[in-house]
Coordinates of C-alpha atoms in Angstrom, one line a residue:
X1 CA 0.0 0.0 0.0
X2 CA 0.9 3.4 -0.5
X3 CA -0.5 6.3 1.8
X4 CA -2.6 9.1 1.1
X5 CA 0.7 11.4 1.8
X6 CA 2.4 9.6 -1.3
X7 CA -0.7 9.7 -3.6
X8 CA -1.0 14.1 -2.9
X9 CA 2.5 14.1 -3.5
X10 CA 2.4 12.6 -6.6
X11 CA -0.7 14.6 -7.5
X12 CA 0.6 17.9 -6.6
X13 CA 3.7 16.7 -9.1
X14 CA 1.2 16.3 -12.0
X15 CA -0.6 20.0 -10.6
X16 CA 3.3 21.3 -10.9
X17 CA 3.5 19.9 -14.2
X18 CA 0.4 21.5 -15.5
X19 CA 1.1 24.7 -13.6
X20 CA 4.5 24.7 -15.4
X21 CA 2.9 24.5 -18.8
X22 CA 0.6 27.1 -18.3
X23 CA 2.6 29.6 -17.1
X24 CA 0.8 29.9 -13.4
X25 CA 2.6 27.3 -11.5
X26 CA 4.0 28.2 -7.8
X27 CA 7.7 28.1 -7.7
X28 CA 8.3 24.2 -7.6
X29 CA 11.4 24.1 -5.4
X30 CA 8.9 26.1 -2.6
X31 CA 6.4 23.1 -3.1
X32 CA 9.0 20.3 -2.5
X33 CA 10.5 21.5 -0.1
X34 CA 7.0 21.7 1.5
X35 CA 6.1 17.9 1.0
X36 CA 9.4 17.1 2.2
X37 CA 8.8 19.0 5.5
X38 CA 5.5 17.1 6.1
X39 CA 6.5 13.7 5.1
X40 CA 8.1 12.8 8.3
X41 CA 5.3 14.3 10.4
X42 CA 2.7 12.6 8.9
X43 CA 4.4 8.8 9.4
X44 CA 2.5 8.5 12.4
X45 CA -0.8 8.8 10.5
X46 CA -0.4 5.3 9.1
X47 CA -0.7 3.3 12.2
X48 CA -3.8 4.8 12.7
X49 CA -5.4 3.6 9.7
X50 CA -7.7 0.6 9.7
X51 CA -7.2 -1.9 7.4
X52 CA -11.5 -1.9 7.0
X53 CA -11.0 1.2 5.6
X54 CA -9.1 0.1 2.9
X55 CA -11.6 -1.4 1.0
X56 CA -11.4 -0.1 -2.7
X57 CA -15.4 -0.4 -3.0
X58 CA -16.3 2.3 -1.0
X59 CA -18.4 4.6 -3.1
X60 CA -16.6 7.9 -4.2
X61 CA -18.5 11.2 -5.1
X62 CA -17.2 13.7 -7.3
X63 CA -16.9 17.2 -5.9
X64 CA -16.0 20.7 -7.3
X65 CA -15.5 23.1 -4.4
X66 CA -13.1 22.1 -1.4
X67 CA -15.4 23.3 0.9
X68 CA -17.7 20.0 0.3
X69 CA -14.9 18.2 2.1
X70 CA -16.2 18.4 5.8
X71 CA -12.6 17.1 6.7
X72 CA -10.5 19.2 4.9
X73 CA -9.3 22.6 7.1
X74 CA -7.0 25.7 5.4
X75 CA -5.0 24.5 8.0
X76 CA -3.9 21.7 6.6
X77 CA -0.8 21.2 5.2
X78 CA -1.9 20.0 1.8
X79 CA -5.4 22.4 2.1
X80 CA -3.9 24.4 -1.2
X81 CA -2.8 21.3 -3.6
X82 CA -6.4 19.7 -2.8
X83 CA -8.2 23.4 -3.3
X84 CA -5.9 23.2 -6.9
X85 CA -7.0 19.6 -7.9
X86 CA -10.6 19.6 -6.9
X87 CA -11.3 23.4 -8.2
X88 CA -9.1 23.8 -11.0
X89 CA -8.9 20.5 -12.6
X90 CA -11.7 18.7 -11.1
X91 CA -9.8 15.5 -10.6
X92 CA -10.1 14.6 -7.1
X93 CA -13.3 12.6 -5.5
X94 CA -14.5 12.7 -2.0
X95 CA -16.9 10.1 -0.6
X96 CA -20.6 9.9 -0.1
X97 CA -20.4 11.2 3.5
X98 CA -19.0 14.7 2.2
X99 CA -15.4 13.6 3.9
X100 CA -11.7 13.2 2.1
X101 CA -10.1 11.0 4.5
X102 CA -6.8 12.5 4.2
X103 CA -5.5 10.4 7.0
X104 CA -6.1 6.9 5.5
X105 CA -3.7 4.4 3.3
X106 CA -4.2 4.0 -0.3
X107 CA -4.5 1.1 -2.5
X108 CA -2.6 0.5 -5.7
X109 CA -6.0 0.9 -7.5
X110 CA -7.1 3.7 -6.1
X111 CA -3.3 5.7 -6.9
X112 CA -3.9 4.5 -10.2
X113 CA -7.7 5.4 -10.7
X114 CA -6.9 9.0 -9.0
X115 CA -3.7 9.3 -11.1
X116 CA -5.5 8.1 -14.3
X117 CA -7.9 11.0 -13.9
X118 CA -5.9 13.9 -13.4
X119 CA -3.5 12.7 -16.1
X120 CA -6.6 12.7 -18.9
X121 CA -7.8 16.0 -17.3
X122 CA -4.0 17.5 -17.6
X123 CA -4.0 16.1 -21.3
X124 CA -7.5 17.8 -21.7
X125 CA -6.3 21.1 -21.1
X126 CA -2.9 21.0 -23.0
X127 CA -4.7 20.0 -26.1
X128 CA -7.2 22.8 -25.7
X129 CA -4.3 25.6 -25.2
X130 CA -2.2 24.1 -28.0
X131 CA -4.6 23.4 -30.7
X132 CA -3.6 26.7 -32.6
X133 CA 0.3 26.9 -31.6
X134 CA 2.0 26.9 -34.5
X135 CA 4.2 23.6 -35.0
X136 CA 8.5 23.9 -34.5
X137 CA 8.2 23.3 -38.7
X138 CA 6.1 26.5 -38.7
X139 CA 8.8 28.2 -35.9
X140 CA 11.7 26.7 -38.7
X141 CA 10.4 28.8 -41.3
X142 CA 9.9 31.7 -39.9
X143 CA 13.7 31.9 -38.7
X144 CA 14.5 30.9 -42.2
X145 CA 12.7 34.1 -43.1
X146 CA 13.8 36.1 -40.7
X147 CA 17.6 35.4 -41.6
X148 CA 16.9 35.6 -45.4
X149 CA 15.4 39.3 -45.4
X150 CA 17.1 40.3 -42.8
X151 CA 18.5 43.2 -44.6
X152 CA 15.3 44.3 -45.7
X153 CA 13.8 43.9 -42.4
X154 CA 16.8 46.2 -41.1
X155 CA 15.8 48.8 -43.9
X156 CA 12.4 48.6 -42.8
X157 CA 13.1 49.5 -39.3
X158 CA 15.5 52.1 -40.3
X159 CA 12.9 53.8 -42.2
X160 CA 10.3 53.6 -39.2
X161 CA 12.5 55.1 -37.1
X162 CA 13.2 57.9 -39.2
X163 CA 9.4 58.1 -39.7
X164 CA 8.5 58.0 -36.2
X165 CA 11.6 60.5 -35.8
X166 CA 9.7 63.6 -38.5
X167 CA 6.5 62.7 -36.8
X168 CA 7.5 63.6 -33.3
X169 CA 9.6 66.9 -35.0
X170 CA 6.2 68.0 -36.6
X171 CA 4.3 66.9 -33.5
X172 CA 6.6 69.4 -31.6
X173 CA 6.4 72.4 -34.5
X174 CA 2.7 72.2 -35.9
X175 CA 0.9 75.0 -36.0
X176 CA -2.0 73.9 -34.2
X177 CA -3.7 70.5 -33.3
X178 CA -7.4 71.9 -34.3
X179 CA -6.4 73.9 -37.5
X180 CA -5.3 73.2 -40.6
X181 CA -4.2 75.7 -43.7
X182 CA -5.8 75.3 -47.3
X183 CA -4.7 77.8 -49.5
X184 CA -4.7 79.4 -53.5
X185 CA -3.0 81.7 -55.5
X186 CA -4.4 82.7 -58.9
X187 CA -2.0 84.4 -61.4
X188 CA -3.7 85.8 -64.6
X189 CA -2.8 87.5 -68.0
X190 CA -5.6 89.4 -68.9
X191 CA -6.9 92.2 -71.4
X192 CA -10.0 93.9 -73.0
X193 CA -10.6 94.5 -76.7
X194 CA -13.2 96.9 -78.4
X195 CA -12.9 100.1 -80.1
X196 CA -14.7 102.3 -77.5
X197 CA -16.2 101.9 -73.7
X198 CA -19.6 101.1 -73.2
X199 CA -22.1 104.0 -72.2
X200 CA -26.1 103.6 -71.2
X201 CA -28.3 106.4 -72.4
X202 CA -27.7 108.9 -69.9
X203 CA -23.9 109.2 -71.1
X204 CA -22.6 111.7 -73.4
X205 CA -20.2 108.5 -75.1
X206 CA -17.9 106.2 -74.1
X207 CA -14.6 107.2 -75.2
X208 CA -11.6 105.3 -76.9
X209 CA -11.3 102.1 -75.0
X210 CA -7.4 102.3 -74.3
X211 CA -6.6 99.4 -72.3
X212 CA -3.2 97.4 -71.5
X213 CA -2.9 93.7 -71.1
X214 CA -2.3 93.2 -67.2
X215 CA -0.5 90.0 -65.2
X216 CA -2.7 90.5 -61.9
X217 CA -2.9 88.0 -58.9
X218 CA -5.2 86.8 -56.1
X219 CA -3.8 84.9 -53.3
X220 CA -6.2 83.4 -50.3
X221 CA -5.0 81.6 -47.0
X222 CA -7.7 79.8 -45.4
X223 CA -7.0 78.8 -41.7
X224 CA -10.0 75.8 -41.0
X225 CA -9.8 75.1 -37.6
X226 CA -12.8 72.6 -35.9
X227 CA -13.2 71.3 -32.4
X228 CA -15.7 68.7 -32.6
X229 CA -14.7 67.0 -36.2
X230 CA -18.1 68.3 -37.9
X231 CA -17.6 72.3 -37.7
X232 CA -15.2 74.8 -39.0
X233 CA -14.0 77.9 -37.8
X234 CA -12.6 79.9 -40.8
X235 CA -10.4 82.8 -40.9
X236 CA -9.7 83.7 -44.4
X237 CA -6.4 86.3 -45.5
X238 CA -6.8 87.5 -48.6
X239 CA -4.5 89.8 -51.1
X240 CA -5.1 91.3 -54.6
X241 CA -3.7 93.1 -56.7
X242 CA -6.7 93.6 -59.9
X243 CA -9.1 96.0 -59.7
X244 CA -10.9 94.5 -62.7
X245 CA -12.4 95.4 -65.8
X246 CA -15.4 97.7 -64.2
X247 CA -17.0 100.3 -65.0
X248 CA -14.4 102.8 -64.7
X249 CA -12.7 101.0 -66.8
X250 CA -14.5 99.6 -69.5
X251 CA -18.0 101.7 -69.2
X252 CA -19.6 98.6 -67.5
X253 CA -19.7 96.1 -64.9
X254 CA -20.3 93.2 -67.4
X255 CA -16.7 92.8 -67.8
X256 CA -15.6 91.7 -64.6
X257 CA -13.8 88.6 -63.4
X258 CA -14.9 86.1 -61.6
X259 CA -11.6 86.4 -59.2
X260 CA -10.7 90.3 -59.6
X261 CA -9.7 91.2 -56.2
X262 CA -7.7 94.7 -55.2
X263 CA -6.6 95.3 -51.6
X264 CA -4.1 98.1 -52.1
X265 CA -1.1 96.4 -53.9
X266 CA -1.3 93.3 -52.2
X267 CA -2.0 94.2 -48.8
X268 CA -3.3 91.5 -46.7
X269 CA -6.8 91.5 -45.1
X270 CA -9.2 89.2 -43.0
X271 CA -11.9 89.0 -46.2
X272 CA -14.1 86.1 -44.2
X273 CA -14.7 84.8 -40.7
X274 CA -17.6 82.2 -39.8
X275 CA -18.2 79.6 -37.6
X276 CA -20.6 77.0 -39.2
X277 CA -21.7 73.9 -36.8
X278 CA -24.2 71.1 -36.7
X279 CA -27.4 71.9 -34.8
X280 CA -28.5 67.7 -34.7
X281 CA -28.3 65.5 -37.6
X282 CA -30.1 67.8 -40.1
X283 CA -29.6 71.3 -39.6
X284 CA -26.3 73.4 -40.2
X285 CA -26.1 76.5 -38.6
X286 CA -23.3 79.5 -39.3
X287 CA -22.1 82.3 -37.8
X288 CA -20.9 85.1 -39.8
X289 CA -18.8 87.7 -38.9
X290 CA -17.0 89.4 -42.2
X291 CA -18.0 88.7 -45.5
X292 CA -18.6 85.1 -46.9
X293 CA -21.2 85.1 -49.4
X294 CA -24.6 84.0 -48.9
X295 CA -24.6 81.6 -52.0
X296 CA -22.2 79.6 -49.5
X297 CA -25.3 79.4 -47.1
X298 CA -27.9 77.3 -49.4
X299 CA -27.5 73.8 -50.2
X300 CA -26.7 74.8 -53.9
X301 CA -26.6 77.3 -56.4
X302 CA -27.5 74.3 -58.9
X303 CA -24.2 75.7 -61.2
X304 CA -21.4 73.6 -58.6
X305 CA -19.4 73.0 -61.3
X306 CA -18.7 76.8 -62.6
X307 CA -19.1 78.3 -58.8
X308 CA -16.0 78.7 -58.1
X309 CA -13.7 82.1 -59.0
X310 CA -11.0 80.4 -59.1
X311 CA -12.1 77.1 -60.8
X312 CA -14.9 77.9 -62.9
X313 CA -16.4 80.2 -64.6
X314 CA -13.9 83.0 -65.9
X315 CA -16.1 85.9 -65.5
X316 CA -18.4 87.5 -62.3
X317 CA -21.6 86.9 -64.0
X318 CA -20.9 83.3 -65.1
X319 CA -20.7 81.9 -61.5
X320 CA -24.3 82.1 -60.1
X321 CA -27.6 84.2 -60.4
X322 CA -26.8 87.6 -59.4
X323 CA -30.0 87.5 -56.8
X324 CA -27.4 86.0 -54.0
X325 CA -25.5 88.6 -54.4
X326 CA -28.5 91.0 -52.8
X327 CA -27.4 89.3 -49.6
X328 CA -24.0 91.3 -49.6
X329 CA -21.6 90.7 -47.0
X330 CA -21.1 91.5 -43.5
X331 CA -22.5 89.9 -40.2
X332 CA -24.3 87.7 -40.2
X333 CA -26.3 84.0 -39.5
X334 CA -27.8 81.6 -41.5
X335 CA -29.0 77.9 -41.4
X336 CA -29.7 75.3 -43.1
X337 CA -32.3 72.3 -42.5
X338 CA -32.5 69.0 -44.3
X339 CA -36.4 67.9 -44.2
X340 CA -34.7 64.4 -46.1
X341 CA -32.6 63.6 -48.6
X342 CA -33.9 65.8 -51.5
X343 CA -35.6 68.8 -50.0
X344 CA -33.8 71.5 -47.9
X345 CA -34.2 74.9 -46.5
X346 CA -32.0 77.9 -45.7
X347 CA -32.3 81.1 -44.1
X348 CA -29.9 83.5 -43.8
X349 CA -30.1 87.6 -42.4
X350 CA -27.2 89.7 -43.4
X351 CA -26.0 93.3 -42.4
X352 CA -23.8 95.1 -44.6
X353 CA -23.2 97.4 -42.4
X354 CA -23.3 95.4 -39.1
X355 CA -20.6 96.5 -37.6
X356 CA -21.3 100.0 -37.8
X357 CA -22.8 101.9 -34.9
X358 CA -23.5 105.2 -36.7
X359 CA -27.4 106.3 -37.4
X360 CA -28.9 103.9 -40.4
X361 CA -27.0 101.1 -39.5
X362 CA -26.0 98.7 -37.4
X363 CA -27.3 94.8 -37.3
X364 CA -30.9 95.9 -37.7
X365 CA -31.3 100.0 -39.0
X366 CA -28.8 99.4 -41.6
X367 CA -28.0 98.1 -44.9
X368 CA -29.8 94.9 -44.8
X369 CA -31.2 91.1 -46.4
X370 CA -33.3 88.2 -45.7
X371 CA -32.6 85.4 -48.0
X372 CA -33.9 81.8 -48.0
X373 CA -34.2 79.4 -50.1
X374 CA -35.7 75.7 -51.0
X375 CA -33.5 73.1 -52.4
X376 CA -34.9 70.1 -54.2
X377 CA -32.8 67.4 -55.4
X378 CA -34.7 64.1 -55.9
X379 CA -31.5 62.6 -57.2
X380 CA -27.8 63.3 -57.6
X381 CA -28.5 64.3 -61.5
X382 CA -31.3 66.6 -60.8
X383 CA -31.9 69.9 -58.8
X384 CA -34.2 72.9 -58.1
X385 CA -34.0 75.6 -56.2
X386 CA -36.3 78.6 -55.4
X387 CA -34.5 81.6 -53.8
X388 CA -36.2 84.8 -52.2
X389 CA -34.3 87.4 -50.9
X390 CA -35.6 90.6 -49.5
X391 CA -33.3 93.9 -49.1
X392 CA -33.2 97.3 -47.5
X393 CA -31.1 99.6 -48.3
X394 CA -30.8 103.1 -47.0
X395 CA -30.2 106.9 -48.8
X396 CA -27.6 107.2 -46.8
X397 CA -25.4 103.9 -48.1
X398 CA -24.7 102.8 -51.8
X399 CA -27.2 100.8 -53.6
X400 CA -26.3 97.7 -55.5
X401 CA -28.6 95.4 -56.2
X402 CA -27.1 93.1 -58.9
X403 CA -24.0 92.6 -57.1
X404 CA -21.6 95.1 -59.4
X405 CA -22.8 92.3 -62.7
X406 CA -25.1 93.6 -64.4
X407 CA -26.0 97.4 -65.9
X408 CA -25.8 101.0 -64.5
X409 CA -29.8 101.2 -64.6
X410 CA -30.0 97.9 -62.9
X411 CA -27.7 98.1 -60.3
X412 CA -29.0 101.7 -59.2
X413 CA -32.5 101.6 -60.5
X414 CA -33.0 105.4 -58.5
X415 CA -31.1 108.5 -57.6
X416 CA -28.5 108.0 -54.7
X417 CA -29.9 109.8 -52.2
X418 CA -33.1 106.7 -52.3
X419 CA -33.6 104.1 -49.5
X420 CA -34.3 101.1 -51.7
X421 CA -36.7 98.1 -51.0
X422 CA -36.2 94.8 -53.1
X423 CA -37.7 91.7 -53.2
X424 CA -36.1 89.4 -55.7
X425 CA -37.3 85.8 -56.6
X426 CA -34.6 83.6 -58.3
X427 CA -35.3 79.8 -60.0
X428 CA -31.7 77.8 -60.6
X429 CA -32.5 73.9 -61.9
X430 CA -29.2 71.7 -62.8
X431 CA -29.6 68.6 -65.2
X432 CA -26.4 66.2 -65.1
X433 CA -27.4 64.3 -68.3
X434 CA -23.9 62.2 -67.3
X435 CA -20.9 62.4 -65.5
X436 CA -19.1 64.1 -68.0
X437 CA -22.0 66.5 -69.2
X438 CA -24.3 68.7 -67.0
X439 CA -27.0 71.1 -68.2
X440 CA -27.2 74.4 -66.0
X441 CA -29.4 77.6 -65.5
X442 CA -31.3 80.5 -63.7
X443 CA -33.6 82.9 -63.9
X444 CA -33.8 85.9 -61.8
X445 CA -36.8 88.9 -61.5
X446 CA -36.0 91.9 -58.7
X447 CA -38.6 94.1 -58.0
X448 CA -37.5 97.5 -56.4
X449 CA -39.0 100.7 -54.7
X450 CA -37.9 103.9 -53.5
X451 CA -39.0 104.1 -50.5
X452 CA -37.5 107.7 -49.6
X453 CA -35.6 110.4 -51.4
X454 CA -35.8 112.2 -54.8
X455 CA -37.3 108.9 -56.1
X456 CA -39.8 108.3 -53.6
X457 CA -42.7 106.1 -54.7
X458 CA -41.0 105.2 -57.9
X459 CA -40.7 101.5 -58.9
X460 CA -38.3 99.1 -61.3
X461 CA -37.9 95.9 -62.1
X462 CA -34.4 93.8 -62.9
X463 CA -34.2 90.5 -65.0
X464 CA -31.3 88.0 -65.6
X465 CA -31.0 84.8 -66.9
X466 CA -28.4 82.6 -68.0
X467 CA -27.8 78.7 -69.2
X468 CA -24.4 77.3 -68.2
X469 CA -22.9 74.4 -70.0
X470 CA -20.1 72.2 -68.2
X471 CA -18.0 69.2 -69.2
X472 CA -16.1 67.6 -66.3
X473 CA -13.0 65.3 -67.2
X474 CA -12.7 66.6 -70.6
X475 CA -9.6 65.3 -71.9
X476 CA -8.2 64.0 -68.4
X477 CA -9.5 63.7 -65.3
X478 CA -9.9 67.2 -63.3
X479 CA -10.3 68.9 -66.9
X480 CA -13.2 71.0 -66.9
X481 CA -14.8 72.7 -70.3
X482 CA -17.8 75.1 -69.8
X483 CA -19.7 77.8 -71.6
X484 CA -22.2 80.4 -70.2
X485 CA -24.7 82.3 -72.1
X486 CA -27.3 84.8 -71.0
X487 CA -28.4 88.2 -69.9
X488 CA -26.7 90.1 -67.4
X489 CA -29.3 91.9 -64.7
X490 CA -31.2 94.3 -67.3
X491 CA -33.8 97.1 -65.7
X492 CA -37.1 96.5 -67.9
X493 CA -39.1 99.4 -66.2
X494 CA -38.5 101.8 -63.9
X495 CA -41.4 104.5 -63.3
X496 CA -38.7 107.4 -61.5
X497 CA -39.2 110.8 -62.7
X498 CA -36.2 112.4 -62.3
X499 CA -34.1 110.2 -64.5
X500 CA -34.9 107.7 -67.5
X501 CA -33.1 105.1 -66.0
X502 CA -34.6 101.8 -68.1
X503 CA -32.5 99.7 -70.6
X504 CA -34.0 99.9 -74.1
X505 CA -31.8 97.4 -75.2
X506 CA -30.8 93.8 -74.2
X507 CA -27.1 92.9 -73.5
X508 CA -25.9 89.4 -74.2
X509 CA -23.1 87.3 -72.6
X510 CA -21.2 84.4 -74.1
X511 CA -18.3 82.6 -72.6
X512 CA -16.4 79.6 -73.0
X513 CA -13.0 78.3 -70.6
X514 CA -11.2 74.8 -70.5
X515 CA -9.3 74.7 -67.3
X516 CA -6.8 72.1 -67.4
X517 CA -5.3 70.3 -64.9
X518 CA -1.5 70.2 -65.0
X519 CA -1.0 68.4 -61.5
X520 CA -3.2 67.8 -58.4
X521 CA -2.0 71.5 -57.6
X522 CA -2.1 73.4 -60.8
X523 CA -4.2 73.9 -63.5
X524 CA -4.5 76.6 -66.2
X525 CA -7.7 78.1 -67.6
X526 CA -7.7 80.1 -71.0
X527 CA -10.7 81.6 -71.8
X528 CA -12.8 83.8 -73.8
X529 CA -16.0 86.2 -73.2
X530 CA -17.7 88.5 -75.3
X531 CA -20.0 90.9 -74.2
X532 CA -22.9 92.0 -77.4
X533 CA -24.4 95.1 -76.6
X534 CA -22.5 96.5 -73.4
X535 CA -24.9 97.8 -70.8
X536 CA -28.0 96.8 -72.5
X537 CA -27.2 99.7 -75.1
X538 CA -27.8 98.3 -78.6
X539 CA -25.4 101.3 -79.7
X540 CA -22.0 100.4 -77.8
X541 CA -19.5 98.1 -79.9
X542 CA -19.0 94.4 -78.4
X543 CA -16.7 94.0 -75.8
X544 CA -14.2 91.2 -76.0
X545 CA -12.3 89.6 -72.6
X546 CA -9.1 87.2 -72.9
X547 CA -7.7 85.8 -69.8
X548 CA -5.4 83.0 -69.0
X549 CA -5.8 81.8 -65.7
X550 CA -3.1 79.9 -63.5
X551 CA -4.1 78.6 -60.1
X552 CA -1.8 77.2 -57.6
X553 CA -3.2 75.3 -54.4
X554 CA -1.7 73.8 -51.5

């Protein structure tokens, strides 16, 4: 016989063994050493055994907590190997009287039953853990690997380091964590050809048209900073050195550019600040504080694709209808709800003069505009939009109410001294027949009144339209070929009795560009616009406008 002393030995071994494997095992020398300590003690436990007790048919019961064992104590010096075996590999059986018997012999059967059962339960568990672990084959060919690209391993780690080496230099020297810089520079070679400068009606003539070609510029910095991840704070700098081909110039606004720009030889301003955010999942809200035109505000001007000064059309009047321009700039809010996917509202209220606390003006008894506008896009390929915008503007500040586009008569339908009312009603629609071709108009009617001044009482109305023709990816991908032709804002009527000032005749305005893309960064735009009929005046020669357009952005 062997005693119950030997057979917990053994089985703490096997525990040991497992313990080992799986990386939890008590230090083994500790465990020893503690066996060895309690072998002697525990001789005197034999002679007190019964030889009735040794009777292998005694009924054993399976248990899973050592606390079932009435007989088993902390105390005891084996209390943590049979808490191991019983608990953790469930390999130890008491008997039907809730007792362990810790102090009786043990037969040769019963060592090998209670051996037997850890030693399948201790096979059970290494097979679970090592049924993925990859096979010494598998651990051969990965040294193999390891040695044979070992230089390129070495490059590779060279080359993180030096990674993780810039990353931590720019980490220390960015500008900021929330902002980042988009910017573009446009250079262009530009010039107007006619024989004389337009004149309306009220105009003695127009003069020689003696004009040089000019190389002006337009530079923009835009600092986007945002502090949630869905809104942007912008603060724009902005520099120019074209004053354009106005009416000082040319005898009319219709000549303009879509990018002219002059701040005083290229002095640098803040030309927008706004702060739009999300107000839920559907509405858009902005905060305007300098400039930022209102066509930015609506879900689309339905002509995306010539928009842009710098990237689209060539000329002012090409980009939009001039009724978002009625909006002018200045403080500012605006928002925009989404009622789905296809329909959308925006409001905006805009103060020219905002920031002025002088008498007739300020955010609400100056120079002023309600805009809105409802945006219906049933798919990507098709679009409508219906704009109102409603304007004051007082006799003390300088009516414009085509945006400096259009004519004389339009743009100051009454004598200076008038505070103007206008409600203008604009309809843009957008048609994309196919990726690479998109049909494109608007139609604008402004109805003004004096409401004091030398022109009190007296009424005009304004008309534009225009159909805009683009072709994205002509050529190469980025390309972009468009042509715009319609009437610039045109002042049909206008009942003042001071001055005649209604167009008799109709101006039109045809344009073509290609802008090509020479990298991700540069592209260059020639184009050509001719103006029939300057300032709606049948009489004035046709205008002709060359530019070659570079733009630069980073």
């Amino acid at each position: 016989m062997l005693s119950n002393k030997i057979y917990l030995w053994l089985l703490m071994s096997v525990t040991l063994t497992v313990q080992a494997f799986f990386g939890q095992a008590a230090n083994a020398t500790e465990v020893n050493e503690v066996v060895e300590s309690q072998v002697n003690s525990e001789e005197t436990y034999l002679a007190q055994v019964s030889s009735t007790d040794l009777n292998f048919q005694d009924d054993l019961a399976q248990v899973t907590s050592i606390s079932q064992l009435s007989d088993v104590q902390p105390t005891d010096w084996a209390f943590q190997a049979l808490q191991s075996l019983v608990e953790r590999y469930g390999c130890i059986a008491g008997y039907p009287n809730a007792t362990f018997r810790g102090n009786r012999a043990l037969t040769r059967y019963e060592f090998a039953a209670g051996l037997n059962a850890c030693l399948d339960r201790v096979n059970e568990l290494i097979a679970t853990a090592t049924a993925d672990v990859i096979t010494r084959n598998d651990l051969t060919t990965l040294q193999r690997l390891q040695e044979e690209f070992s230089a390129e391993l070495a490059t590779l780690r060279g080359r993180v380091d030096a990674l993780e080496a810039r990353t931590s230099e720019l980490e220390a020297n960015q500008f900021s964590t929330t902002t980042k810089l988009n910017a573009e520079a446009i250079f262009a070679v530009a010039d107007v050809f006619g024989d004389t400068r337009a004149t309306d009606l009220g105009d003695d003539g127009g003069g020689d048209l003696n004009l040089n070609t000019v190389l002006a510029n337009r530079v923009r910095l835009n600092f986007d900073s945002s502090f949630t991840g869905r809104d942007r704070l912008r603060v724009r700098l902005q520099s120019g050195n074209f004053p354009g081909f106005n009416r000082s110039r040319t005898g009319t606004n219709m000549t303009r550019l879509g990018f002219d720009t002059d701040t005083g030889n290229n002095n640098v301003e803040i030309s927008d600040i706004f702060y739009r955010f999300p107000v839920g999942q559907n509405t858009t809200a902005w905060l305007i504080a300098n400039a930022y035109g209102s066509d930015n505000v609506v879900e689309s001007t339905f002509n995306r694709l010539l928009q842009g000064g710098g990237t689209g059309s060539i000329s002012r009047f090409g980009r939009y209808n001039s009724i978002y321009r009625l909006s002018g700039g200045g403080p500012g809010v605006a928002v925009n709800h989404k009622f789905g996917d296809s329909l959308a509202l925006s409001l905006a209220y805009r103060a020219s003069d905002g920031n002025d606390p002088s008498v007739q003006a300020g955010l609400f008894n100056g120079k002023q505009a309600i805009q809105s506008q409802l945006s219906f896009q049933p798919s990507p390929n098709v679009g409508l939009g219906l704009t109102y915008v409603n304007s004051y503007t007082p006799g003390t500040a300088s009516t414009n109410l085509t945006g400096s586009i259009g004519s004389d008569f339009a743009s100051r339908p009454f004598a200076g001294d008038s505070a103007t009312l206008a409600n203008a009603y604009g309809v843009q629609a957008s048609y994309r027949f196919s990726p690479r071709f998109t049909l494109a108009g608007w139609a604008g009617y402004t109805k003004a009144e004096a409401l004091a001044g030398s022109d009190q009482g007296s009424k005009a109305s304004i008309r534009n339209w225009a159909v805009t023709l683009a072709f994205p990816d002509l050529g190469k991908k980025g390309n972009l070929a468009g042509f715009v032709f319609g009437m610039p804002p045109k002042a049909t009527s206008n009942t003042s009795p001071i001055e005649n000032r209604r167009n008799s005749g109709t101006s039109y305005h045809l344009e073509g560009f290609y802008r090509y893309r020479v990298t991700n960064n540069i592209d260059v735009t020639p184009g050509l616009m001719v103006i029939l009929n300057p300032e709606h005046n049948d009489s004035n020669d046709t205008l002709w406008v060359g530019v070659l357009r570079t733009r630069f952005s980073f």
